[in-house]
Coordinates of C-alpha atoms (C1' of nucleotides) in Angstrom, one line a residue:
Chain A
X21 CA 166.5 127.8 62.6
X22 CA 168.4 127.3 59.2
X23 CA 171.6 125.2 60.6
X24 CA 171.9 125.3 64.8
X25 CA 172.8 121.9 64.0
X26 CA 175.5 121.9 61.1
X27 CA 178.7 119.8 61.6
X28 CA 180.0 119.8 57.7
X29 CA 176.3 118.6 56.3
X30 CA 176.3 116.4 53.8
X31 CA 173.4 117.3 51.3
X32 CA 173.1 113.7 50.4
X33 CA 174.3 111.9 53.5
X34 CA 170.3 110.6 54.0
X35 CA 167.0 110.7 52.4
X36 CA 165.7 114.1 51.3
X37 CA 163.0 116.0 51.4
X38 CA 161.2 117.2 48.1
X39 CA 159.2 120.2 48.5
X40 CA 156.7 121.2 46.3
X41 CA 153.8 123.6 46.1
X42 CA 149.9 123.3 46.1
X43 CA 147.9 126.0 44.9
X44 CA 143.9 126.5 45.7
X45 CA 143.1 129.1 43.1
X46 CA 139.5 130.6 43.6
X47 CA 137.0 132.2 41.1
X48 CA 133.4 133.6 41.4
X49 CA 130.9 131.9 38.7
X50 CA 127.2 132.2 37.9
X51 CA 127.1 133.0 41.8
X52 CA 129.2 129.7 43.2
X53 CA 132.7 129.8 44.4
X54 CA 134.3 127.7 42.0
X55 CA 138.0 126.3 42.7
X56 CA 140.8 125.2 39.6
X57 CA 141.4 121.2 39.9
X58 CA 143.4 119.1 37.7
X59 CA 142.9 115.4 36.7
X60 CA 145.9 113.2 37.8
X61 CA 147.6 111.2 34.8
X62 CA 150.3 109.5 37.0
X63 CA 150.2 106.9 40.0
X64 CA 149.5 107.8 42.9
X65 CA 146.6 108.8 42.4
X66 CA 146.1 108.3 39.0
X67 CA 142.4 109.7 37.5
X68 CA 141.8 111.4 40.7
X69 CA 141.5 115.2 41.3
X70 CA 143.7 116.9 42.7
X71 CA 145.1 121.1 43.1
X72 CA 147.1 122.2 41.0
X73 CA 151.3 122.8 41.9
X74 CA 154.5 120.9 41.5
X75 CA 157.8 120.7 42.1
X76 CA 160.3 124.1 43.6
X77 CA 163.0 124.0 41.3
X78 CA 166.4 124.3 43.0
X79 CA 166.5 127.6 41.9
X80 CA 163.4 128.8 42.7
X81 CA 161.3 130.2 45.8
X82 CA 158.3 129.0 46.6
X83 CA 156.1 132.2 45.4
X84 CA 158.0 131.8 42.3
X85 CA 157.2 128.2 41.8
X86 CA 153.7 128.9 42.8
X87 CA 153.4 130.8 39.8
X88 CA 155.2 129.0 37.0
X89 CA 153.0 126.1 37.6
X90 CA 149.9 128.0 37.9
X91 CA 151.1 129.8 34.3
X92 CA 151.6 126.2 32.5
X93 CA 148.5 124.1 34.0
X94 CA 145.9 126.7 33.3
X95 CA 147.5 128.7 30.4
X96 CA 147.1 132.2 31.5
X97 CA 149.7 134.3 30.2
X98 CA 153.0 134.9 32.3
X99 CA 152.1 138.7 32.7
X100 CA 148.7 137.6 33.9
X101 CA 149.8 135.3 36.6
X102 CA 152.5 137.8 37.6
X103 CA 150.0 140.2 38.3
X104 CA 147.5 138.1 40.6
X105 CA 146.7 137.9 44.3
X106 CA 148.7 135.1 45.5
X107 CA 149.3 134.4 49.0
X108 CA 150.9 131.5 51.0
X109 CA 148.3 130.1 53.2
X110 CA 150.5 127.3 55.1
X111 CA 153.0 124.3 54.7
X112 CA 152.1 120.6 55.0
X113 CA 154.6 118.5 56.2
X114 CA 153.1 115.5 57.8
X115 CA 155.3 112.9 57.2
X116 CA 153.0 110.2 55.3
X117 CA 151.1 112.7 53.4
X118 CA 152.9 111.4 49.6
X119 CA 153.1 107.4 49.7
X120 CA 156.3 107.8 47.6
X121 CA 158.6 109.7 49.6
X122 CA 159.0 112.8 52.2
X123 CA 157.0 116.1 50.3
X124 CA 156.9 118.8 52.1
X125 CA 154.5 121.2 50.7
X126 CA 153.9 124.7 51.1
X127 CA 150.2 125.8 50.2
X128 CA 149.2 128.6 48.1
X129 CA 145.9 130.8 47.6
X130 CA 144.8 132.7 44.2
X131 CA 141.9 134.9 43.5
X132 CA 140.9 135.5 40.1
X133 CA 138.4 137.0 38.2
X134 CA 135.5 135.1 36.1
X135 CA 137.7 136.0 32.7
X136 CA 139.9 133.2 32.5
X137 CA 138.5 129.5 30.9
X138 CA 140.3 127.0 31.9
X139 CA 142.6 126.3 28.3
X140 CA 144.5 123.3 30.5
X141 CA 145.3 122.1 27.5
X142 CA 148.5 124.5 27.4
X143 CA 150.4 122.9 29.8
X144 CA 151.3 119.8 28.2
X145 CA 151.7 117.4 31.2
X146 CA 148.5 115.9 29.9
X147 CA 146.8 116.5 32.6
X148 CA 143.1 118.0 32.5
X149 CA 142.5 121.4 33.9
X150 CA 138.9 122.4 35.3
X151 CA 136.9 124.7 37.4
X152 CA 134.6 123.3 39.4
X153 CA 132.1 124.7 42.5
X154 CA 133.0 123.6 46.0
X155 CA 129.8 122.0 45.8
X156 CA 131.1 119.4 43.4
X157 CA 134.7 118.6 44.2
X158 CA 135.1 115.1 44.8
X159 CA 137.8 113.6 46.5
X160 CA 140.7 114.8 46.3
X161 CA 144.5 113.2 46.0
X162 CA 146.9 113.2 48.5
X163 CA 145.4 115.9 52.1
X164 CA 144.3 118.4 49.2
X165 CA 140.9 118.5 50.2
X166 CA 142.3 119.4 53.8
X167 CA 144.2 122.3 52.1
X168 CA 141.0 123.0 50.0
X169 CA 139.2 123.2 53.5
X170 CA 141.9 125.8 55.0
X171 CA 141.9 128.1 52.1
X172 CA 138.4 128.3 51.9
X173 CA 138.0 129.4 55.8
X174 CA 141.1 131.8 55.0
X175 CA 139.0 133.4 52.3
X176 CA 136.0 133.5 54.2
X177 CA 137.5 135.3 56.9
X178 CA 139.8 137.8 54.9
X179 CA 137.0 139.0 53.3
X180 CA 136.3 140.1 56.7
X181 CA 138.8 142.6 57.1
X182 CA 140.8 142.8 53.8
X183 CA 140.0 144.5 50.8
X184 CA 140.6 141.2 48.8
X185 CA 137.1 141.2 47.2
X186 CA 138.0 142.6 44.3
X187 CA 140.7 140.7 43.3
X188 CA 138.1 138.3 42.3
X189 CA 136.3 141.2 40.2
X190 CA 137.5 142.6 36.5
X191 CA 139.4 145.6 36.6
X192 CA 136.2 147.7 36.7
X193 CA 133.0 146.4 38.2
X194 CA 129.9 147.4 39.7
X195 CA 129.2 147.3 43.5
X196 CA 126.6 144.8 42.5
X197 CA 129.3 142.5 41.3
X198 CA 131.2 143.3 44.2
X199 CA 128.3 142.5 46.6
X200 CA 127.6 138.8 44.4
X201 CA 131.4 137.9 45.4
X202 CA 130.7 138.5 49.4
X203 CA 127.9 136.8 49.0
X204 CA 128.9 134.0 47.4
X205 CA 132.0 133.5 49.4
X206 CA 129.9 133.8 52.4
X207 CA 127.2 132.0 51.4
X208 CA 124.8 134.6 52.9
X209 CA 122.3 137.5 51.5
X210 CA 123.0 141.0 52.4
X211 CA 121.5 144.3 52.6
X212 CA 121.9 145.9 49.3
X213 CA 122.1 149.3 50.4
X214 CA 124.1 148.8 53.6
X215 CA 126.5 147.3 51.8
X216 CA 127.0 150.1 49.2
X217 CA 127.0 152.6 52.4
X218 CA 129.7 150.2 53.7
X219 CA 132.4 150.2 50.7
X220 CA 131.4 153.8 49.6
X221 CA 132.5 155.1 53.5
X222 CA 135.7 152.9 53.8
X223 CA 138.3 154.9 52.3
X224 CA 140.5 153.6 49.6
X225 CA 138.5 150.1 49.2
X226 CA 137.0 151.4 45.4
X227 CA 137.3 154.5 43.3
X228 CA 134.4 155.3 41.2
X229 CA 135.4 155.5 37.4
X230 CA 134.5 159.0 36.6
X231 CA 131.1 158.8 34.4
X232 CA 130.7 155.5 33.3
X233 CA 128.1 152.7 33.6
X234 CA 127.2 149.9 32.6
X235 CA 124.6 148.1 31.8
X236 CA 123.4 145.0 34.4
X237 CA 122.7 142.1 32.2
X238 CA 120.1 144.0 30.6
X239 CA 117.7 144.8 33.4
X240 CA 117.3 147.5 35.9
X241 CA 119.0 150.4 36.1
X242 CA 122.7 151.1 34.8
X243 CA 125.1 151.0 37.7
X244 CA 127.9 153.2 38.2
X245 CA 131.4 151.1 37.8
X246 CA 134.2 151.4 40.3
X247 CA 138.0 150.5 40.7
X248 CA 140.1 148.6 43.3
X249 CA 141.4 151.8 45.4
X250 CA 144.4 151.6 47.3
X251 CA 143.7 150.4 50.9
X252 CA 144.5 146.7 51.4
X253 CA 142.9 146.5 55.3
X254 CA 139.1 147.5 56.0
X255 CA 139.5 149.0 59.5
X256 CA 136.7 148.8 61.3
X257 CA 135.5 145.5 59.4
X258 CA 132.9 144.3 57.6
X259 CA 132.0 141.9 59.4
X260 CA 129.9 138.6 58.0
X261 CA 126.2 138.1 59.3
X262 CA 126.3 134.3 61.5
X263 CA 129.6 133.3 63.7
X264 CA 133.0 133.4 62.6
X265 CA 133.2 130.0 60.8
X266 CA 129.7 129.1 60.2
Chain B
X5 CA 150.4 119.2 43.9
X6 CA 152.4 116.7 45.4
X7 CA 153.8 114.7 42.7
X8 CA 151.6 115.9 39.6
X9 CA 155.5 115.1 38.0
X10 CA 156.4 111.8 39.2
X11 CA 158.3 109.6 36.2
X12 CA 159.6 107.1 38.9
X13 CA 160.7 109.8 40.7
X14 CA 164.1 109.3 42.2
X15 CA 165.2 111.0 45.6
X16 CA 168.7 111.0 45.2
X17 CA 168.7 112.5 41.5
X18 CA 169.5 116.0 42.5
X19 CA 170.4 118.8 45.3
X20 CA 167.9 117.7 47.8
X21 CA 166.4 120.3 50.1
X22 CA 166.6 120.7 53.6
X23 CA 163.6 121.6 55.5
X24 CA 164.3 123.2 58.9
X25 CA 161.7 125.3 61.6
X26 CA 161.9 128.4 62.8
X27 CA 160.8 129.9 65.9
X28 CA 159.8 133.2 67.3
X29 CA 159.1 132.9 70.7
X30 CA 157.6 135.6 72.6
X31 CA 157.0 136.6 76.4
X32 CA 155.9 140.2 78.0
X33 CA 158.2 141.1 80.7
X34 CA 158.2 144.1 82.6
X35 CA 156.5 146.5 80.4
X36 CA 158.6 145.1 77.3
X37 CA 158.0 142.1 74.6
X38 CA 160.7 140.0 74.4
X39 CA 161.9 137.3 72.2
X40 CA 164.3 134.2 72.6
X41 CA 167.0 134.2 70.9
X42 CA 170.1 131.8 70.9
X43 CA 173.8 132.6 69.9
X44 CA 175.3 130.7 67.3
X45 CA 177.9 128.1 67.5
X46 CA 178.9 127.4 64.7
X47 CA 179.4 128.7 60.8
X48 CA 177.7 129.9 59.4
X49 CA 177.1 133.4 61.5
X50 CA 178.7 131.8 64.4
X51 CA 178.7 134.2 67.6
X52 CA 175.3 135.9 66.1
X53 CA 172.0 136.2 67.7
X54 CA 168.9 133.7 65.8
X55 CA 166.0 132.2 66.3
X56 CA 165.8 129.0 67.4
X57 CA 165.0 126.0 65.6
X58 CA 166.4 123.2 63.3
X59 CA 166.1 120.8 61.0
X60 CA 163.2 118.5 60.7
X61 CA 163.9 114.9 61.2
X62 CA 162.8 112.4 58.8
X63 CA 159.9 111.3 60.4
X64 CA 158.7 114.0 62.0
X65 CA 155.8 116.9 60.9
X66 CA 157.2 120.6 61.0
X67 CA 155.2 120.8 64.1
X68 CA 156.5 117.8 65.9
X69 CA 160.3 119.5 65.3
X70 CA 159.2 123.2 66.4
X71 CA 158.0 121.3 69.7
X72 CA 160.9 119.6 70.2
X73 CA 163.7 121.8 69.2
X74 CA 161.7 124.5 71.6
X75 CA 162.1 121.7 74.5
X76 CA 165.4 121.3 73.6
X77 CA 167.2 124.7 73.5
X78 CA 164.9 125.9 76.3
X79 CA 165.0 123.4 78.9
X80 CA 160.9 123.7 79.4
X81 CA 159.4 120.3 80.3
X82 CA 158.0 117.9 77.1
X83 CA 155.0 118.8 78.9
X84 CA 154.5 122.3 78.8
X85 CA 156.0 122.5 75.5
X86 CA 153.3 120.2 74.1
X87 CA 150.7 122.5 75.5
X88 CA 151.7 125.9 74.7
X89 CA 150.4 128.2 71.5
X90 CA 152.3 127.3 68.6
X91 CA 150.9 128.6 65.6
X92 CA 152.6 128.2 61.6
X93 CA 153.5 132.0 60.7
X94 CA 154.7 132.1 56.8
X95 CA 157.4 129.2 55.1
X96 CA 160.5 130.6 53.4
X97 CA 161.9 129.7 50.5
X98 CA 164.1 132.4 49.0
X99 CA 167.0 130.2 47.4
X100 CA 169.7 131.8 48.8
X101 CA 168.6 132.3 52.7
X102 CA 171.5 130.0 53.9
X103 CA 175.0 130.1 52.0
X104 CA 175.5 126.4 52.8
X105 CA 172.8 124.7 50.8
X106 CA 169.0 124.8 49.8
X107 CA 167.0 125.1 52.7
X108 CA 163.3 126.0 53.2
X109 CA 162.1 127.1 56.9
X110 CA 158.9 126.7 58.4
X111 CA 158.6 129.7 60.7
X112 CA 156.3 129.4 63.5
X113 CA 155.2 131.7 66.5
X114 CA 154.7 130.7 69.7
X115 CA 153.4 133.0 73.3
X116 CA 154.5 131.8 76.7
X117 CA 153.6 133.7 80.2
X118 CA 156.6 135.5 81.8
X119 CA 157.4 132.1 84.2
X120 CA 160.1 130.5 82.4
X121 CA 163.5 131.3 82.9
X122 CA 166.0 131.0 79.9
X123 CA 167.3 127.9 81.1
X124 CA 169.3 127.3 78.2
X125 CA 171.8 125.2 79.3
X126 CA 170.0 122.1 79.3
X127 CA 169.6 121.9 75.4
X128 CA 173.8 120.9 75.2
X129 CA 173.8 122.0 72.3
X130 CA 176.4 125.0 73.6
X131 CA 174.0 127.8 72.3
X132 CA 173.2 130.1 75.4
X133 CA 169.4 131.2 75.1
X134 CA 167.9 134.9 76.0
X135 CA 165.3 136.8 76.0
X136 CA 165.8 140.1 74.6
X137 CA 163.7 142.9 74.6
X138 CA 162.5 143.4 71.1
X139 CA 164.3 147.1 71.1
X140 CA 167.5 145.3 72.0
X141 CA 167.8 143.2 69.5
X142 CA 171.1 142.6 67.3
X143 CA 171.4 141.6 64.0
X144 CA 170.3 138.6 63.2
X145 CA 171.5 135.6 61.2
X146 CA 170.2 134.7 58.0
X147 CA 166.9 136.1 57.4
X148 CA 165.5 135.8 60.8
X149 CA 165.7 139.5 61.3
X150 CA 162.6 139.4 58.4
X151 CA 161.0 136.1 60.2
X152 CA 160.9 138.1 63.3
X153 CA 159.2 141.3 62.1
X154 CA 156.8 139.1 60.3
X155 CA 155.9 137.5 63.6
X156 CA 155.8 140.3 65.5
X157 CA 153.2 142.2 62.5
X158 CA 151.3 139.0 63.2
X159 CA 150.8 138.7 67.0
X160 CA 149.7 142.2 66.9
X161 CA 147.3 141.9 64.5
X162 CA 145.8 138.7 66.6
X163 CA 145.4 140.2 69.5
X164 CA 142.3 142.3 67.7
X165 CA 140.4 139.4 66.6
X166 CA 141.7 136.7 68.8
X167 CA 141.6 135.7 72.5
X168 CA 145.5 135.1 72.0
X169 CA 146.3 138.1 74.8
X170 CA 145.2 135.0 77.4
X171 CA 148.2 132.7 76.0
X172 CA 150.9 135.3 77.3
X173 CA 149.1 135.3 81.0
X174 CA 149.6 132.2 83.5
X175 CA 146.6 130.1 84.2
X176 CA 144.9 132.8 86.8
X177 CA 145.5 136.6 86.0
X178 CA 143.9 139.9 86.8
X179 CA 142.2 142.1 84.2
X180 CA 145.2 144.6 84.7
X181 CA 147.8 141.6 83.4
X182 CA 145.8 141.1 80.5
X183 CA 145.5 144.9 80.0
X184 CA 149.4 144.8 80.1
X185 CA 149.7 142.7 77.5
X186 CA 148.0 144.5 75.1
X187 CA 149.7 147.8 76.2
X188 CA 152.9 146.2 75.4
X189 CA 152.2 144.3 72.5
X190 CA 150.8 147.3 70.7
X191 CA 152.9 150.1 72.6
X192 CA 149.5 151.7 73.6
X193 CA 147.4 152.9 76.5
X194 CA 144.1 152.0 76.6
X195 CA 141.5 153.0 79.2
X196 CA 141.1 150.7 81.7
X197 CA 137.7 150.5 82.5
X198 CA 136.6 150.2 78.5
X199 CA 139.2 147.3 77.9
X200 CA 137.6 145.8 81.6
X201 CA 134.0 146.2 80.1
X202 CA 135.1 144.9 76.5
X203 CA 137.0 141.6 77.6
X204 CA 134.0 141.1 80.3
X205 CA 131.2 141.2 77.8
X206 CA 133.1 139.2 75.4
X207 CA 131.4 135.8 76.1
X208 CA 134.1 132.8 76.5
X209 CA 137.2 135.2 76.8
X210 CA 137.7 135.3 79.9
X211 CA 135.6 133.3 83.0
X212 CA 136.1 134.9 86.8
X213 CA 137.9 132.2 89.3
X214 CA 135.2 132.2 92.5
X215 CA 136.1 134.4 95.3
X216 CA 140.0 134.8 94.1
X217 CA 141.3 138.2 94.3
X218 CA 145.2 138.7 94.0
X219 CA 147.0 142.0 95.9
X220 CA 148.9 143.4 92.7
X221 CA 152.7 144.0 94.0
X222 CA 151.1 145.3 96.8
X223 CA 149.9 148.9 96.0
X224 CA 146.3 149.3 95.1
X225 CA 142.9 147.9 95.5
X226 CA 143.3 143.8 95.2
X227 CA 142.1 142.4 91.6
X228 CA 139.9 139.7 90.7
X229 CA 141.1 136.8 89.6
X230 CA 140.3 134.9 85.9
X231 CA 141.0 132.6 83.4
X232 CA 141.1 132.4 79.8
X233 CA 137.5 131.2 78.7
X234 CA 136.2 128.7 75.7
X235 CA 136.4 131.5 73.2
X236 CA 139.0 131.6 70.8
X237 CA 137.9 134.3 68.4
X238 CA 136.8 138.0 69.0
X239 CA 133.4 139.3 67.5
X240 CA 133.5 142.3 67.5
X241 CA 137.0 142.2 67.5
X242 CA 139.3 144.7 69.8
X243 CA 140.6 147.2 67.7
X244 CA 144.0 149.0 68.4
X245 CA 143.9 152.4 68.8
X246 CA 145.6 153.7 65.3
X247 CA 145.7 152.4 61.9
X248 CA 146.2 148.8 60.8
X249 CA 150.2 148.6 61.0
X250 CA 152.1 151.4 63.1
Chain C
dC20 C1' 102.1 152.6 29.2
dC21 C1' 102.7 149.7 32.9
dT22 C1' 105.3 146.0 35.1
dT23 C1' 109.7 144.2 36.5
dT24 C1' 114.3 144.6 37.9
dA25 C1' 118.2 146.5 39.8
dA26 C1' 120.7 150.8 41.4
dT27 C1' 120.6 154.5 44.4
dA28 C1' 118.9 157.6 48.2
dG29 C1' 117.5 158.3 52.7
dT30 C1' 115.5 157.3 57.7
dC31 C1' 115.4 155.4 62.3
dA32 C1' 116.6 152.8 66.3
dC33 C1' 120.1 150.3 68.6
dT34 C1' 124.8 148.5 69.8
dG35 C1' 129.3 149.2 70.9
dT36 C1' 132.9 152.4 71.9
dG37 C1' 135.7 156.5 73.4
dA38 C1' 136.1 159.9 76.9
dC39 C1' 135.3 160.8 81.3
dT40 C1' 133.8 160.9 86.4
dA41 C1' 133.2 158.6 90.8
dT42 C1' 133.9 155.1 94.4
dA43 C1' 136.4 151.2 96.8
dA44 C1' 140.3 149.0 98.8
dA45 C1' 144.9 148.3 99.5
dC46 C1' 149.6 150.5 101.2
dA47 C1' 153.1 154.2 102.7
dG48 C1' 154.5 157.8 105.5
dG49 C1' 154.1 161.2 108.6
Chain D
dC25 C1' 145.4 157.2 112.8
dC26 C1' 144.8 160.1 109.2
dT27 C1' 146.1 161.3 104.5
dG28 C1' 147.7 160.8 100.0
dT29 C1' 148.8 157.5 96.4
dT30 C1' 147.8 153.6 93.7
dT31 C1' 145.0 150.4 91.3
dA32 C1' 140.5 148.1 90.8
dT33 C1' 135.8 148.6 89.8
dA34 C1' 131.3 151.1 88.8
dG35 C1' 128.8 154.1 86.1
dT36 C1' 127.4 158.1 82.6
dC37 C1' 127.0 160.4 78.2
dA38 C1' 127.6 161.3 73.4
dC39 C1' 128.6 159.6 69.0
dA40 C1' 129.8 156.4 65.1
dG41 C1' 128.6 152.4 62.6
dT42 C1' 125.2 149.1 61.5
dG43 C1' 120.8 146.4 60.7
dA44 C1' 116.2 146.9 59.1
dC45 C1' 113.4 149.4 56.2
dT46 C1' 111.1 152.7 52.9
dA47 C1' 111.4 155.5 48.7
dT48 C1' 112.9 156.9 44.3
dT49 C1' 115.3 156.5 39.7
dA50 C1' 116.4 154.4 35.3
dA51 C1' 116.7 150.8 32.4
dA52 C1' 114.1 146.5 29.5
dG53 C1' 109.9 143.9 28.1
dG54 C1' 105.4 142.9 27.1

DNA sequence: CCTTTAATAGTCACTGTGACTATAAACAGG
DNA sequence: CCTGTTTATAGTCACAGTGACTATTAAAGG
């Protein structure tokens, strides 16, 4: 706990720890799951890839860091950041994982909607901001693809019995949007109209908009748009197709 | 990320942090979940009830100090410690969590079987170690009072989709231990022979020790014996009775 | 118009579960 | 030694939720 061991410490009586925090933001694009990297500019590591994050100011928390850094390297306005589903996914502490010194680094998921382009340029540390599919992401800096790895199977399996689908949806969507995300996520096909019976019959996962539509892409017929309702937990789940971690 | 800053980076330059670990340790005895706690020593909150834990060493991962600070304050064998379910719950970061300095907690939980005594005494570091009964607990130091709720929202929720229930059992247990377990863990009664039928068809959660039977405390029929099986997740999982979070 | 595409509606069989009844094997006490 | 109590184990029945499928509706395009 903080300080069984405490005899008058001396903050700088050895070498310290630096914590930072590592964020593996998500997206759903043209039907891949797409993740936010950034192209080091310094040693180590220079010119590799790498997830976004940074250092926890001594005033901040980690959440709070999490969020400043995600607001200047992709250039999404403050209120916007404020707003999205963030949630700590675990801490890294082995103790070789940064060749300069002890990092301790606590680990961060984000969802977001399609929206948002990358604009990287905003933050000014030079570095380049991009999405790219999981299909694509080469190697990464420091254990950041481990962390990749981890938030991916934490995604994967909270679509399971969380609501959290539609964070990666625009305020109003159609189930078929909604559907694209689980399958994409999943990596799977499912039944269309099972699916809709499904999210229609869990209470509180959407809220039809009252009379609107819109328009799929141009063909088919209009669907009816819905809202993120207010349950957070899908009791009994919807479970995916194959085993738990395909 | 770890280091996307990094002008020649310099550990001394500022307030470091201090990175301790956390621990909620949990056992079911007699009808009741109980957690270990240890009284306090020292200031700050000296004489109160916490978790224990401590402060990572310098070459150590947050894991290898949760292990070892468990061995230490509990007097369980390096050997048993290294082998019991320790699982990372949340990090916490909030800057002011310990009056002294900045310090950022890695909170883990970890389930034992009934077996081991307190046994605090062998730790020397003065703190005497308990289990209490979760209803009995006092105040708690710093924030461990929120660290303990989390891990407590946690373990229950595992218990549906997991094969965790096994880790709170010793190595050969009847179907009625296990039943106790989720009883207590969820404050519940379930119907015995459905939980029997569920946790038998479950493939991998449990496997039936040949010809073993055990007389339970002497009254009733005597009950088979088993141990926890390959499995590690639940599908379907084993829902609670009520909603998501009583 | 007729085809294509996607949304929406509805059906049917099966699996897993909740609620419940029945039997078996130990012990305690008269 | 019989009887009641306790706990384990076996089995039944009805219903909810799901997977697999078929049918209909409403748009766009040639």
């Amino acid at each position: 706990m903080s300080g069984a061991v405490d005899p008058g410490y001396d903050p700088h009586a050895f070498e310290p720890f630096a914590v930072t925090v590592d964020l593996a933001v998500f997206t759903v694009r043209g039907g891949a799951l797409h993740v936010l990297l950034i192209r080091r500019g310094q040693e180590p590591y220079a010119g590799s890839w790498a997830l976004p994050g940074g250092f926890v100011l001594p005033r901040e928390s980690a959440e709070t860091a999490a969020r400043r850094e995600l607001a200047e390297e992709t250039g999404l306005p403050e209120q916007v950041v404020a707003a999205l589903h963030l949630e700590q996914l675990r801490t890294y502490s082995e103790p070789d994982r940064d060749p300069r010194m002890r990092v301790v680094s606590v680990a961060f998921t984000a969802l977001v909607p399609d929206l948002p382009e990358p604009a990287a340029e905003g933050g000014g540390d030079a570095a380049q901001a991009r999405w790219l599919p999981l299909g694509e992401v080469p190697d990464l800096a420091f254990d950041h693809a481990v962390i990749l790895a981890d938030a991916r199977m934490r995604i994967r399996s909270k679509l399971e019995y969380t609501c959290l689908a539609t964070a990666f949806c625009p305020p109003e969507f159609t189930l078929g949007e909604l559907l694209a995300v689980y399958e994409t996520v999943w990596d799977t096909v499912l039944d269309r109209p099972n699916f809709r019976r499904k999210v229609l019959t869990t209470p509180g996962f959407v809220e039809a908009v009252p009379g609107a539509a819109r328009l799929t892409g141009g063909r088919g017929k209009p669907a009816a748009l819905y809202r993120a309702g207010p349950a957070t937990a899908l009791h009994p789940p919807l479970l995916r197709p194959e085993g738990p971690t395909p």
